[in-house]
Amino acid sequence: MAANVALLSASSPSTSASSILRRRPRPRRSACPRRAASRLSVVAAMSDDPIKEWILTEGKATQITGTSSIGGGCINAAQRYDTDAGSFFVKTNRRIGPAMFEGEALGLKAMYDTKSIRVPLPYKVGSLPTGGSFIIMEYIQFGRSRGDQVTLSRNPFRSKKKSALGRKLAEMHKAAKSDKGYGFYVENTIGSTPQINTWTADWIEFYSKHRLGYQLKLISQRFGDSAIYEKGQQLIEKMHPLFDGAVIEPCLLHGDLWSGNISADTNGDPVILDPACYCM
């Protein structure tokens, strides 16, 4: 995982809050005990909150002017942090460790590097002192017409926006061809469900084993539905003749592209969020 985390342009997710504090110079002794005690209490408070610590050090802010809750869905909580250096978008999960957000950050950075469709740039992933994890990323102000990207309508303005989304996605796919086959650098999650991304040379093998096969396995384990499992296996066995002769070139996909993960910025340009990236 360490090698893959280097994809992030900001501080590595594996960098702990304690290691950041260790790199900071020791404060000089003050002639005023109260002032020295005040500084120590600020440092202690920062060490208890790695989100504020990153924002006030590597985030280049000198003060946080406000925070506000943003709907984060049924899995994560989300907040906007306003500072004198701009705003940051922060997601937290009090039950799940940083691996889930590390996978999201790597996917966001991979899409961001294509310089095609707009995605929020991830800055930092880490663990919360009380358990769970967080991810800090670029805050993008959405326009009023978030649903216009996918809403079926005869309105030509909305049709133009859907066309822009399609073109930008095509640009991303063309810009991020995979020379490693089908899969991704790390396992990630689609929602809260694990997604297996082991690199595989053959498309049908990857899809039948790590997508259909894995989902069928989860269904069987959770619900004991042998009928669905058997029908799924029959479909997997027929995939080779169904795609015989098809030429499929692996490229980067968002992996969880539905209306809830599509928006538009204040300029009306499409934005995609919350990926479960892999190459296929």
PDB file of C-alpha atoms in Angstrom:
ATOM      1  CA  MET A   1       0.000   0.000   0.000  1.00  0.00           C
ATOM      2  CA  ALA A   2       2.837   2.404   0.805  1.00  0.00           C
ATOM      3  CA  ALA A   3       4.023   2.576  -2.802  1.00  0.00           C
ATOM      4  CA  ASN A   4       0.537   3.303  -4.067  1.00  0.00           C
ATOM      5  CA  VAL A   5      -0.163   6.045  -1.556  1.00  0.00           C
ATOM      6  CA  ALA A   6       2.604   8.035  -3.248  1.00  0.00           C
ATOM      7  CA  LEU A   7       0.019   8.851  -5.944  1.00  0.00           C
ATOM      8  CA  LEU A   8      -1.269  11.580  -3.636  1.00  0.00           C
ATOM      9  CA  SER A   9       0.301  14.967  -4.235  1.00  0.00           C
ATOM     10  CA  ALA A  10      -0.301  16.134  -0.683  1.00  0.00           C
ATOM     11  CA  SER A  11       0.838  14.417   2.512  1.00  0.00           C
ATOM     12  CA  SER A  12       0.708  10.644   2.430  1.00  0.00           C
ATOM     13  CA  PRO A  13      -2.273   8.931   4.103  1.00  0.00           C
ATOM     14  CA  SER A  14       0.210   6.755   5.963  1.00  0.00           C
ATOM     15  CA  THR A  15       1.702   9.819   7.669  1.00  0.00           C
ATOM     16  CA  SER A  16       0.373   9.852  11.212  1.00  0.00           C
ATOM     17  CA  ALA A  17      -0.547  12.907  13.228  1.00  0.00           C
ATOM     18  CA  SER A  18       2.118  12.042  15.790  1.00  0.00           C
ATOM     19  CA  SER A  19       4.856  11.983  13.150  1.00  0.00           C
ATOM     20  CA  ILE A  20       3.805  15.439  11.942  1.00  0.00           C
ATOM     21  CA  LEU A  21       4.046  16.782  15.471  1.00  0.00           C
ATOM     22  CA  ARG A  22       7.474  15.233  15.945  1.00  0.00           C
ATOM     23  CA  ARG A  23       8.769  17.174  12.943  1.00  0.00           C
ATOM     24  CA  ARG A  24       7.676  20.488  14.347  1.00  0.00           C
ATOM     25  CA  PRO A  25      10.403  22.471  16.215  1.00  0.00           C
ATOM     26  CA  ARG A  26      10.234  22.453  19.972  1.00  0.00           C
ATOM     27  CA  PRO A  27       8.791  25.671  21.372  1.00  0.00           C
ATOM     28  CA  ARG A  28      11.260  27.924  23.130  1.00  0.00           C
ATOM     29  CA  ARG A  29      10.842  28.483  26.819  1.00  0.00           C
ATOM     30  CA  SER A  30       8.854  31.607  27.496  1.00  0.00           C
ATOM     31  CA  ALA A  31       9.494  34.143  30.219  1.00  0.00           C
ATOM     32  CA  CYS A  32       5.719  34.160  30.642  1.00  0.00           C
ATOM     33  CA  PRO A  33       4.509  30.815  32.066  1.00  0.00           C
ATOM     34  CA  ARG A  34       0.888  31.554  31.133  1.00  0.00           C
ATOM     35  CA  ARG A  35       1.792  32.191  27.461  1.00  0.00           C
ATOM     36  CA  ALA A  36       3.859  29.005  27.329  1.00  0.00           C
ATOM     37  CA  ALA A  37       1.035  27.035  28.920  1.00  0.00           C
ATOM     38  CA  SER A  38      -1.413  28.480  26.400  1.00  0.00           C
ATOM     39  CA  ARG A  39       0.789  27.394  23.480  1.00  0.00           C
ATOM     40  CA  LEU A  40       1.114  23.913  24.934  1.00  0.00           C
ATOM     41  CA  SER A  41      -2.649  23.625  25.336  1.00  0.00           C
ATOM     42  CA  VAL A  42      -3.148  24.623  21.672  1.00  0.00           C
ATOM     43  CA  VAL A  43      -0.631  21.977  20.537  1.00  0.00           C
ATOM     44  CA  ALA A  44      -2.310  19.384  22.760  1.00  0.00           C
ATOM     45  CA  ALA A  45      -5.725  20.255  21.330  1.00  0.00           C
ATOM     46  CA  MET A  46      -4.382  19.934  17.793  1.00  0.00           C
ATOM     47  CA  SER A  47      -2.869  16.537  18.520  1.00  0.00           C
ATOM     48  CA  ASP A  48      -6.307  15.379  19.691  1.00  0.00           C
ATOM     49  CA  ASP A  49      -7.839  16.482  16.381  1.00  0.00           C
ATOM     50  CA  PRO A  50      -5.737  15.381  13.373  1.00  0.00           C
ATOM     51  CA  ILE A  51      -8.172  17.088  10.980  1.00  0.00           C
ATOM     52  CA  LYS A  52      -7.627  20.537  12.488  1.00  0.00           C
ATOM     53  CA  GLU A  53      -3.921  19.784  12.833  1.00  0.00           C
ATOM     54  CA  TRP A  54      -3.514  19.125   9.123  1.00  0.00           C
ATOM     55  CA  ILE A  55      -5.621  22.154   8.126  1.00  0.00           C
ATOM     56  CA  LEU A  56      -3.593  24.464  10.388  1.00  0.00           C
ATOM     57  CA  THR A  57      -0.204  23.103   9.276  1.00  0.00           C
ATOM     58  CA  GLU A  58      -0.036  21.504   5.851  1.00  0.00           C
ATOM     59  CA  GLY A  59      -3.342  23.077   4.824  1.00  0.00           C
ATOM     60  CA  LYS A  60      -1.676  26.494   5.162  1.00  0.00           C
ATOM     61  CA  ALA A  61      -4.524  27.964   7.205  1.00  0.00           C
ATOM     62  CA  THR A  62      -3.920  30.070  10.314  1.00  0.00           C
ATOM     63  CA  GLN A  63      -7.471  29.862  11.616  1.00  0.00           C
ATOM     64  CA  ILE A  64     -10.640  27.855  11.124  1.00  0.00           C
ATOM     65  CA  THR A  65     -13.495  30.327  10.820  1.00  0.00           C
ATOM     66  CA  GLY A  66     -16.352  27.836  10.899  1.00  0.00           C
ATOM     67  CA  THR A  67     -17.594  24.318  10.272  1.00  0.00           C
ATOM     68  CA  SER A  68     -20.914  23.138   8.897  1.00  0.00           C
ATOM     69  CA  SER A  69     -22.454  19.716   8.439  1.00  0.00           C
ATOM     70  CA  ILE A  70     -23.106  18.480   4.910  1.00  0.00           C
ATOM     71  CA  GLY A  71     -25.196  15.435   4.119  1.00  0.00           C
ATOM     72  CA  GLY A  72     -22.729  12.557   3.909  1.00  0.00           C
ATOM     73  CA  GLY A  73     -25.131   9.745   3.122  1.00  0.00           C
ATOM     74  CA  CYS A  74     -25.806   6.637   5.197  1.00  0.00           C
ATOM     75  CA  ILE A  75     -22.153   5.547   5.530  1.00  0.00           C
ATOM     76  CA  ASN A  76     -20.061   8.622   6.318  1.00  0.00           C
ATOM     77  CA  ALA A  77     -20.519  12.003   7.961  1.00  0.00           C
ATOM     78  CA  ALA A  78     -19.400  15.064   5.992  1.00  0.00           C
ATOM     79  CA  GLN A  79     -18.409  18.573   7.018  1.00  0.00           C
ATOM     80  CA  ARG A  80     -17.204  21.763   5.416  1.00  0.00           C
ATOM     81  CA  TYR A  81     -14.317  23.513   7.163  1.00  0.00           C
ATOM     82  CA  ASP A  82     -14.029  27.217   6.340  1.00  0.00           C
ATOM     83  CA  THR A  83     -10.620  28.816   6.910  1.00  0.00           C
ATOM     84  CA  ASP A  84      -8.624  31.885   5.955  1.00  0.00           C
ATOM     85  CA  ALA A  85      -6.936  29.683   3.318  1.00  0.00           C
ATOM     86  CA  GLY A  86     -10.206  28.555   1.738  1.00  0.00           C
ATOM     87  CA  SER A  87     -12.644  25.732   2.427  1.00  0.00           C
ATOM     88  CA  PHE A  88     -11.999  22.010   2.871  1.00  0.00           C
ATOM     89  CA  PHE A  89     -14.372  19.057   2.532  1.00  0.00           C
ATOM     90  CA  VAL A  90     -13.988  16.407   5.245  1.00  0.00           C
ATOM     91  CA  LYS A  91     -15.607  12.980   5.504  1.00  0.00           C
ATOM     92  CA  THR A  92     -15.387  10.892   8.664  1.00  0.00           C
ATOM     93  CA  ASN A  93     -16.373   7.383   9.632  1.00  0.00           C
ATOM     94  CA  ARG A  94     -16.317   6.469  13.315  1.00  0.00           C
ATOM     95  CA  ARG A  95     -16.403   2.696  12.725  1.00  0.00           C
ATOM     96  CA  ILE A  96     -14.204   1.949   9.702  1.00  0.00           C
ATOM     97  CA  GLY A  97     -10.421   2.307   9.502  1.00  0.00           C
ATOM     98  CA  PRO A  98      -8.521   4.396   6.941  1.00  0.00           C
ATOM     99  CA  ALA A  99      -8.272   1.676   4.260  1.00  0.00           C
ATOM    100  CA  MET A 100     -11.680   2.628   2.821  1.00  0.00           C
ATOM    101  CA  PHE A 101     -10.722   6.308   2.464  1.00  0.00           C
ATOM    102  CA  GLU A 102      -7.253   5.396   1.159  1.00  0.00           C
ATOM    103  CA  GLY A 103      -8.919   3.522  -1.697  1.00  0.00           C
ATOM    104  CA  GLU A 104     -11.179   6.505  -2.377  1.00  0.00           C
ATOM    105  CA  ALA A 105      -8.238   8.926  -2.308  1.00  0.00           C
ATOM    106  CA  LEU A 106      -6.212   6.863  -4.767  1.00  0.00           C
ATOM    107  CA  GLY A 107      -9.195   6.673  -7.100  1.00  0.00           C
ATOM    108  CA  LEU A 108      -9.810  10.420  -6.911  1.00  0.00           C
ATOM    109  CA  LYS A 109      -6.148  11.170  -7.562  1.00  0.00           C
ATOM    110  CA  ALA A 110      -6.016   8.768 -10.514  1.00  0.00           C
ATOM    111  CA  MET A 111      -9.020  10.500 -12.103  1.00  0.00           C
ATOM    112  CA  TYR A 112      -7.704  13.962 -11.216  1.00  0.00           C
ATOM    113  CA  ASP A 113      -4.403  13.211 -12.955  1.00  0.00           C
ATOM    114  CA  THR A 114      -6.184  12.623 -16.273  1.00  0.00           C
ATOM    115  CA  LYS A 115      -6.947  16.391 -16.405  1.00  0.00           C
ATOM    116  CA  SER A 116     -10.337  15.629 -17.930  1.00  0.00           C
ATOM    117  CA  ILE A 117     -13.462  15.632 -15.791  1.00  0.00           C
ATOM    118  CA  ARG A 118     -13.447  17.582 -12.532  1.00  0.00           C
ATOM    119  CA  VAL A 119     -13.059  15.649  -9.273  1.00  0.00           C
ATOM    120  CA  PRO A 120     -12.131  16.901  -5.795  1.00  0.00           C
ATOM    121  CA  LEU A 121      -8.410  16.604  -5.120  1.00  0.00           C
ATOM    122  CA  PRO A 122      -7.698  14.474  -2.019  1.00  0.00           C
ATOM    123  CA  TYR A 123      -5.255  15.915   0.511  1.00  0.00           C
ATOM    124  CA  LYS A 124      -5.041  13.675   3.562  1.00  0.00           C
ATOM    125  CA  VAL A 125      -6.307  10.362   4.939  1.00  0.00           C
ATOM    126  CA  GLY A 126      -5.797   9.342   8.538  1.00  0.00           C
ATOM    127  CA  SER A 127      -7.108   7.696  11.688  1.00  0.00           C
ATOM    128  CA  LEU A 128      -9.248   9.370  14.341  1.00  0.00           C
ATOM    129  CA  PRO A 129      -7.992   9.156  17.946  1.00  0.00           C
ATOM    130  CA  THR A 130     -11.352   7.819  19.153  1.00  0.00           C
ATOM    131  CA  GLY A 131     -11.544   5.214  16.390  1.00  0.00           C
ATOM    132  CA  GLY A 132     -12.488   5.383  12.730  1.00  0.00           C
ATOM    133  CA  SER A 133     -10.937   7.493   9.996  1.00  0.00           C
ATOM    134  CA  PHE A 134     -11.152  10.678   7.946  1.00  0.00           C
ATOM    135  CA  ILE A 135     -10.380  12.079   4.518  1.00  0.00           C
ATOM    136  CA  ILE A 136      -9.713  15.749   3.738  1.00  0.00           C
ATOM    137  CA  MET A 137     -10.187  16.929   0.188  1.00  0.00           C
ATOM    138  CA  GLU A 138     -10.767  19.970  -1.982  1.00  0.00           C
ATOM    139  CA  TYR A 139     -14.098  21.671  -1.403  1.00  0.00           C
ATOM    140  CA  ILE A 140     -16.055  22.210  -4.626  1.00  0.00           C
ATOM    141  CA  GLN A 141     -19.031  24.543  -4.537  1.00  0.00           C
ATOM    142  CA  PHE A 142     -21.886  22.926  -6.443  1.00  0.00           C
ATOM    143  CA  GLY A 143     -24.245  24.853  -8.647  1.00  0.00           C
ATOM    144  CA  ARG A 144     -28.008  24.769  -8.272  1.00  0.00           C
ATOM    145  CA  SER A 145     -28.532  22.238 -11.048  1.00  0.00           C
ATOM    146  CA  ARG A 146     -26.917  19.162  -9.535  1.00  0.00           C
ATOM    147  CA  GLY A 147     -29.503  16.775 -10.953  1.00  0.00           C
ATOM    148  CA  ASP A 148     -29.353  18.199 -14.476  1.00  0.00           C
ATOM    149  CA  GLN A 149     -26.431  15.960 -15.406  1.00  0.00           C
ATOM    150  CA  VAL A 150     -28.588  12.837 -15.381  1.00  0.00           C
ATOM    151  CA  THR A 151     -32.208  14.021 -15.486  1.00  0.00           C
ATOM    152  CA  LEU A 152     -33.968  13.046 -18.698  1.00  0.00           C
ATOM    153  CA  SER A 153     -35.480  16.183 -20.152  1.00  0.00           C
ATOM    154  CA  ARG A 154     -36.372  17.837 -23.446  1.00  0.00           C
ATOM    155  CA  ASN A 155     -34.747  21.032 -22.197  1.00  0.00           C
ATOM    156  CA  PRO A 156     -31.797  21.605 -24.628  1.00  0.00           C
ATOM    157  CA  PHE A 157     -29.767  23.268 -21.851  1.00  0.00           C
ATOM    158  CA  ARG A 158     -29.973  20.117 -19.766  1.00  0.00           C
ATOM    159  CA  SER A 159     -29.182  17.941 -22.788  1.00  0.00           C
ATOM    160  CA  LYS A 160     -26.060  20.037 -23.343  1.00  0.00           C
ATOM    161  CA  LYS A 161     -24.964  19.339 -19.769  1.00  0.00           C
ATOM    162  CA  LYS A 162     -25.479  15.589 -20.186  1.00  0.00           C
ATOM    163  CA  SER A 163     -23.416  15.724 -23.365  1.00  0.00           C
ATOM    164  CA  ALA A 164     -20.627  17.514 -21.478  1.00  0.00           C
ATOM    165  CA  LEU A 165     -20.633  14.776 -18.850  1.00  0.00           C
ATOM    166  CA  GLY A 166     -20.373  12.082 -21.516  1.00  0.00           C
ATOM    167  CA  ARG A 167     -17.538  13.847 -23.335  1.00  0.00           C
ATOM    168  CA  LYS A 168     -15.567  14.398 -20.139  1.00  0.00           C
ATOM    169  CA  LEU A 169     -15.963  10.768 -19.100  1.00  0.00           C
ATOM    170  CA  ALA A 170     -14.784   9.649 -22.542  1.00  0.00           C
ATOM    171  CA  GLU A 171     -11.743  11.923 -22.203  1.00  0.00           C
ATOM    172  CA  MET A 172     -10.943  10.358 -18.838  1.00  0.00           C
ATOM    173  CA  HIS A 173     -11.216   6.832 -20.232  1.00  0.00           C
ATOM    174  CA  LYS A 174      -8.931   7.654 -23.158  1.00  0.00           C
ATOM    175  CA  ALA A 175      -6.386   9.395 -20.921  1.00  0.00           C
ATOM    176  CA  ALA A 176      -6.046   6.564 -18.416  1.00  0.00           C
ATOM    177  CA  LYS A 177      -5.386   3.337 -20.301  1.00  0.00           C
ATOM    178  CA  SER A 178      -4.071   0.475 -18.195  1.00  0.00           C
ATOM    179  CA  ASP A 179      -0.917  -1.452 -19.047  1.00  0.00           C
ATOM    180  CA  LYS A 180      -1.378  -3.736 -16.027  1.00  0.00           C
ATOM    181  CA  GLY A 181      -4.596  -5.346 -17.184  1.00  0.00           C
ATOM    182  CA  TYR A 182      -7.923  -5.251 -15.354  1.00  0.00           C
ATOM    183  CA  GLY A 183      -8.118  -4.227 -11.699  1.00  0.00           C
ATOM    184  CA  PHE A 184      -6.653  -1.494  -9.509  1.00  0.00           C
ATOM    185  CA  TYR A 185      -3.707  -0.787  -7.225  1.00  0.00           C
ATOM    186  CA  VAL A 186      -5.700  -1.482  -4.039  1.00  0.00           C
ATOM    187  CA  GLU A 187      -8.928  -3.101  -2.958  1.00  0.00           C
ATOM    188  CA  ASN A 188     -11.646  -0.519  -2.334  1.00  0.00           C
ATOM    189  CA  THR A 189     -15.333  -0.394  -1.506  1.00  0.00           C
ATOM    190  CA  ILE A 190     -18.535   0.219  -3.409  1.00  0.00           C
ATOM    191  CA  GLY A 191     -20.688   1.748  -0.709  1.00  0.00           C
ATOM    192  CA  SER A 192     -19.462  -0.224   2.290  1.00  0.00           C
ATOM    193  CA  THR A 193     -19.118  -3.497   0.361  1.00  0.00           C
ATOM    194  CA  PRO A 194     -15.521  -4.616  -0.300  1.00  0.00           C
ATOM    195  CA  GLN A 195     -14.489  -4.632  -3.949  1.00  0.00           C
ATOM    196  CA  ILE A 196     -11.729  -6.980  -5.090  1.00  0.00           C
ATOM    197  CA  ASN A 197      -9.365  -5.431  -7.641  1.00  0.00           C
ATOM    198  CA  THR A 198      -6.600  -8.001  -8.105  1.00  0.00           C
ATOM    199  CA  TRP A 199      -4.842  -7.313 -11.414  1.00  0.00           C
ATOM    200  CA  THR A 200      -6.002  -9.831 -14.030  1.00  0.00           C
ATOM    201  CA  ALA A 201      -4.882 -10.216 -17.635  1.00  0.00           C
ATOM    202  CA  ASP A 202      -8.228 -11.416 -19.011  1.00  0.00           C
ATOM    203  CA  TRP A 203     -11.367  -9.226 -18.879  1.00  0.00           C
ATOM    204  CA  ILE A 204     -13.845 -12.098 -18.611  1.00  0.00           C
ATOM    205  CA  GLU A 205     -11.815 -13.723 -15.848  1.00  0.00           C
ATOM    206  CA  PHE A 206     -11.686 -10.455 -13.897  1.00  0.00           C
ATOM    207  CA  TYR A 207     -15.395  -9.705 -14.268  1.00  0.00           C
ATOM    208  CA  SER A 208     -16.605 -13.250 -13.641  1.00  0.00           C
ATOM    209  CA  LYS A 209     -14.361 -13.810 -10.603  1.00  0.00           C
ATOM    210  CA  HIS A 210     -14.016 -10.418  -8.904  1.00  0.00           C
ATOM    211  CA  ARG A 211     -17.343  -8.826  -9.839  1.00  0.00           C
ATOM    212  CA  LEU A 212     -20.170 -11.307 -10.545  1.00  0.00           C
ATOM    213  CA  GLY A 213     -18.550 -14.219  -8.727  1.00  0.00           C
ATOM    214  CA  TYR A 214     -17.695 -12.206  -5.625  1.00  0.00           C
ATOM    215  CA  GLN A 215     -21.207 -10.700  -5.388  1.00  0.00           C
ATOM    216  CA  LEU A 216     -22.749 -14.144  -5.771  1.00  0.00           C
ATOM    217  CA  LYS A 217     -20.509 -15.403  -2.989  1.00  0.00           C
ATOM    218  CA  LEU A 218     -21.645 -12.601  -0.675  1.00  0.00           C
ATOM    219  CA  ILE A 219     -25.316 -13.320  -1.485  1.00  0.00           C
ATOM    220  CA  SER A 220     -24.828 -16.992  -0.742  1.00  0.00           C
ATOM    221  CA  GLN A 221     -23.048 -16.332   2.554  1.00  0.00           C
ATOM    222  CA  ARG A 222     -25.536 -13.732   3.787  1.00  0.00           C
ATOM    223  CA  PHE A 223     -28.847 -15.089   2.529  1.00  0.00           C
ATOM    224  CA  GLY A 224     -28.126 -18.724   1.665  1.00  0.00           C
ATOM    225  CA  ASP A 225     -29.847 -18.247  -1.704  1.00  0.00           C
ATOM    226  CA  SER A 226     -28.573 -21.224  -3.668  1.00  0.00           C
ATOM    227  CA  ALA A 227     -30.959 -20.624  -6.607  1.00  0.00           C
ATOM    228  CA  ILE A 228     -29.526 -17.165  -7.373  1.00  0.00           C
ATOM    229  CA  TYR A 229     -26.007 -18.494  -6.903  1.00  0.00           C
ATOM    230  CA  GLU A 230     -26.543 -21.346  -9.377  1.00  0.00           C
ATOM    231  CA  LYS A 231     -28.119 -19.046 -11.994  1.00  0.00           C
ATOM    232  CA  GLY A 232     -25.212 -16.667 -11.603  1.00  0.00           C
ATOM    233  CA  GLN A 233     -22.724 -19.452 -12.137  1.00  0.00           C
ATOM    234  CA  GLN A 234     -24.564 -20.456 -15.304  1.00  0.00           C
ATOM    235  CA  LEU A 235     -24.234 -16.890 -16.592  1.00  0.00           C
ATOM    236  CA  ILE A 236     -20.517 -16.855 -15.795  1.00  0.00           C
ATOM    237  CA  GLU A 237     -20.035 -20.071 -17.769  1.00  0.00           C
ATOM    238  CA  LYS A 238     -21.705 -18.453 -20.819  1.00  0.00           C
ATOM    239  CA  MET A 239     -19.660 -15.248 -20.752  1.00  0.00           C
ATOM    240  CA  HIS A 240     -16.854 -16.495 -23.005  1.00  0.00           C
ATOM    241  CA  PRO A 241     -19.141 -17.280 -25.983  1.00  0.00           C
ATOM    242  CA  LEU A 242     -21.142 -14.087 -25.369  1.00  0.00           C
ATOM    243  CA  PHE A 243     -18.029 -11.921 -25.757  1.00  0.00           C
ATOM    244  CA  ASP A 244     -16.150 -14.060 -28.246  1.00  0.00           C
ATOM    245  CA  GLY A 245     -14.107 -11.809 -30.529  1.00  0.00           C
ATOM    246  CA  ALA A 246     -14.742  -8.641 -28.504  1.00  0.00           C
ATOM    247  CA  VAL A 247     -11.701  -6.368 -28.150  1.00  0.00           C
ATOM    248  CA  ILE A 248     -11.772  -4.643 -24.778  1.00  0.00           C
ATOM    249  CA  GLU A 249      -9.027  -2.204 -23.840  1.00  0.00           C
ATOM    250  CA  PRO A 250      -8.726  -1.639 -20.071  1.00  0.00           C
ATOM    251  CA  CYS A 251      -9.063   1.950 -18.908  1.00  0.00           C
ATOM    252  CA  LEU A 252      -9.841   3.786 -15.690  1.00  0.00           C
ATOM    253  CA  LEU A 253     -13.489   3.758 -14.595  1.00  0.00           C
ATOM    254  CA  HIS A 254     -15.200   5.684 -11.798  1.00  0.00           C
ATOM    255  CA  GLY A 255     -16.669   2.373 -10.664  1.00  0.00           C
ATOM    256  CA  ASP A 256     -19.806   3.662  -8.880  1.00  0.00           C
ATOM    257  CA  LEU A 257     -21.280   6.168 -11.297  1.00  0.00           C
ATOM    258  CA  TRP A 258     -24.900   6.892 -10.430  1.00  0.00           C
ATOM    259  CA  SER A 259     -26.949  10.086 -10.026  1.00  0.00           C
ATOM    260  CA  GLY A 260     -25.913  10.572  -6.378  1.00  0.00           C
ATOM    261  CA  ASN A 261     -22.233  10.689  -7.359  1.00  0.00           C
ATOM    262  CA  ILE A 262     -22.643  13.215 -10.178  1.00  0.00           C
ATOM    263  CA  SER A 263     -22.906  16.970  -9.761  1.00  0.00           C
ATOM    264  CA  ALA A 264     -21.913  20.242 -11.407  1.00  0.00           C
ATOM    265  CA  ASP A 265     -19.842  23.181 -10.191  1.00  0.00           C
ATOM    266  CA  THR A 266     -20.944  26.816 -10.245  1.00  0.00           C
ATOM    267  CA  ASN A 267     -19.815  27.076 -13.882  1.00  0.00           C
ATOM    268  CA  GLY A 268     -22.077  24.197 -14.839  1.00  0.00           C
ATOM    269  CA  ASP A 269     -19.166  21.834 -15.530  1.00  0.00           C
ATOM    270  CA  PRO A 270     -19.685  18.198 -14.487  1.00  0.00           C
ATOM    271  CA  VAL A 271     -18.132  16.883 -11.268  1.00  0.00           C
ATOM    272  CA  ILE A 272     -17.945  13.227 -10.212  1.00  0.00           C
ATOM    273  CA  LEU A 273     -17.552  12.059  -6.622  1.00  0.00           C
ATOM    274  CA  ASP A 274     -17.191   9.061  -4.289  1.00  0.00           C
ATOM    275  CA  PRO A 275     -15.496   6.649  -6.704  1.00  0.00           C
ATOM    276  CA  ALA A 276     -14.815   2.939  -6.450  1.00  0.00           C
ATOM    277  CA  CYS A 277     -12.208   3.045  -9.217  1.00  0.00           C
ATOM    278  CA  TYR A 278     -10.774   0.187 -11.199  1.00  0.00           C
ATOM    279  CA  CYS A 279      -9.554  -0.408 -14.740  1.00  0.00           C
ATOM    280  CA  MET A 280     -11.746  -2.459 -17.042  1.00  0.00           C
TER     281      MET A 280
END
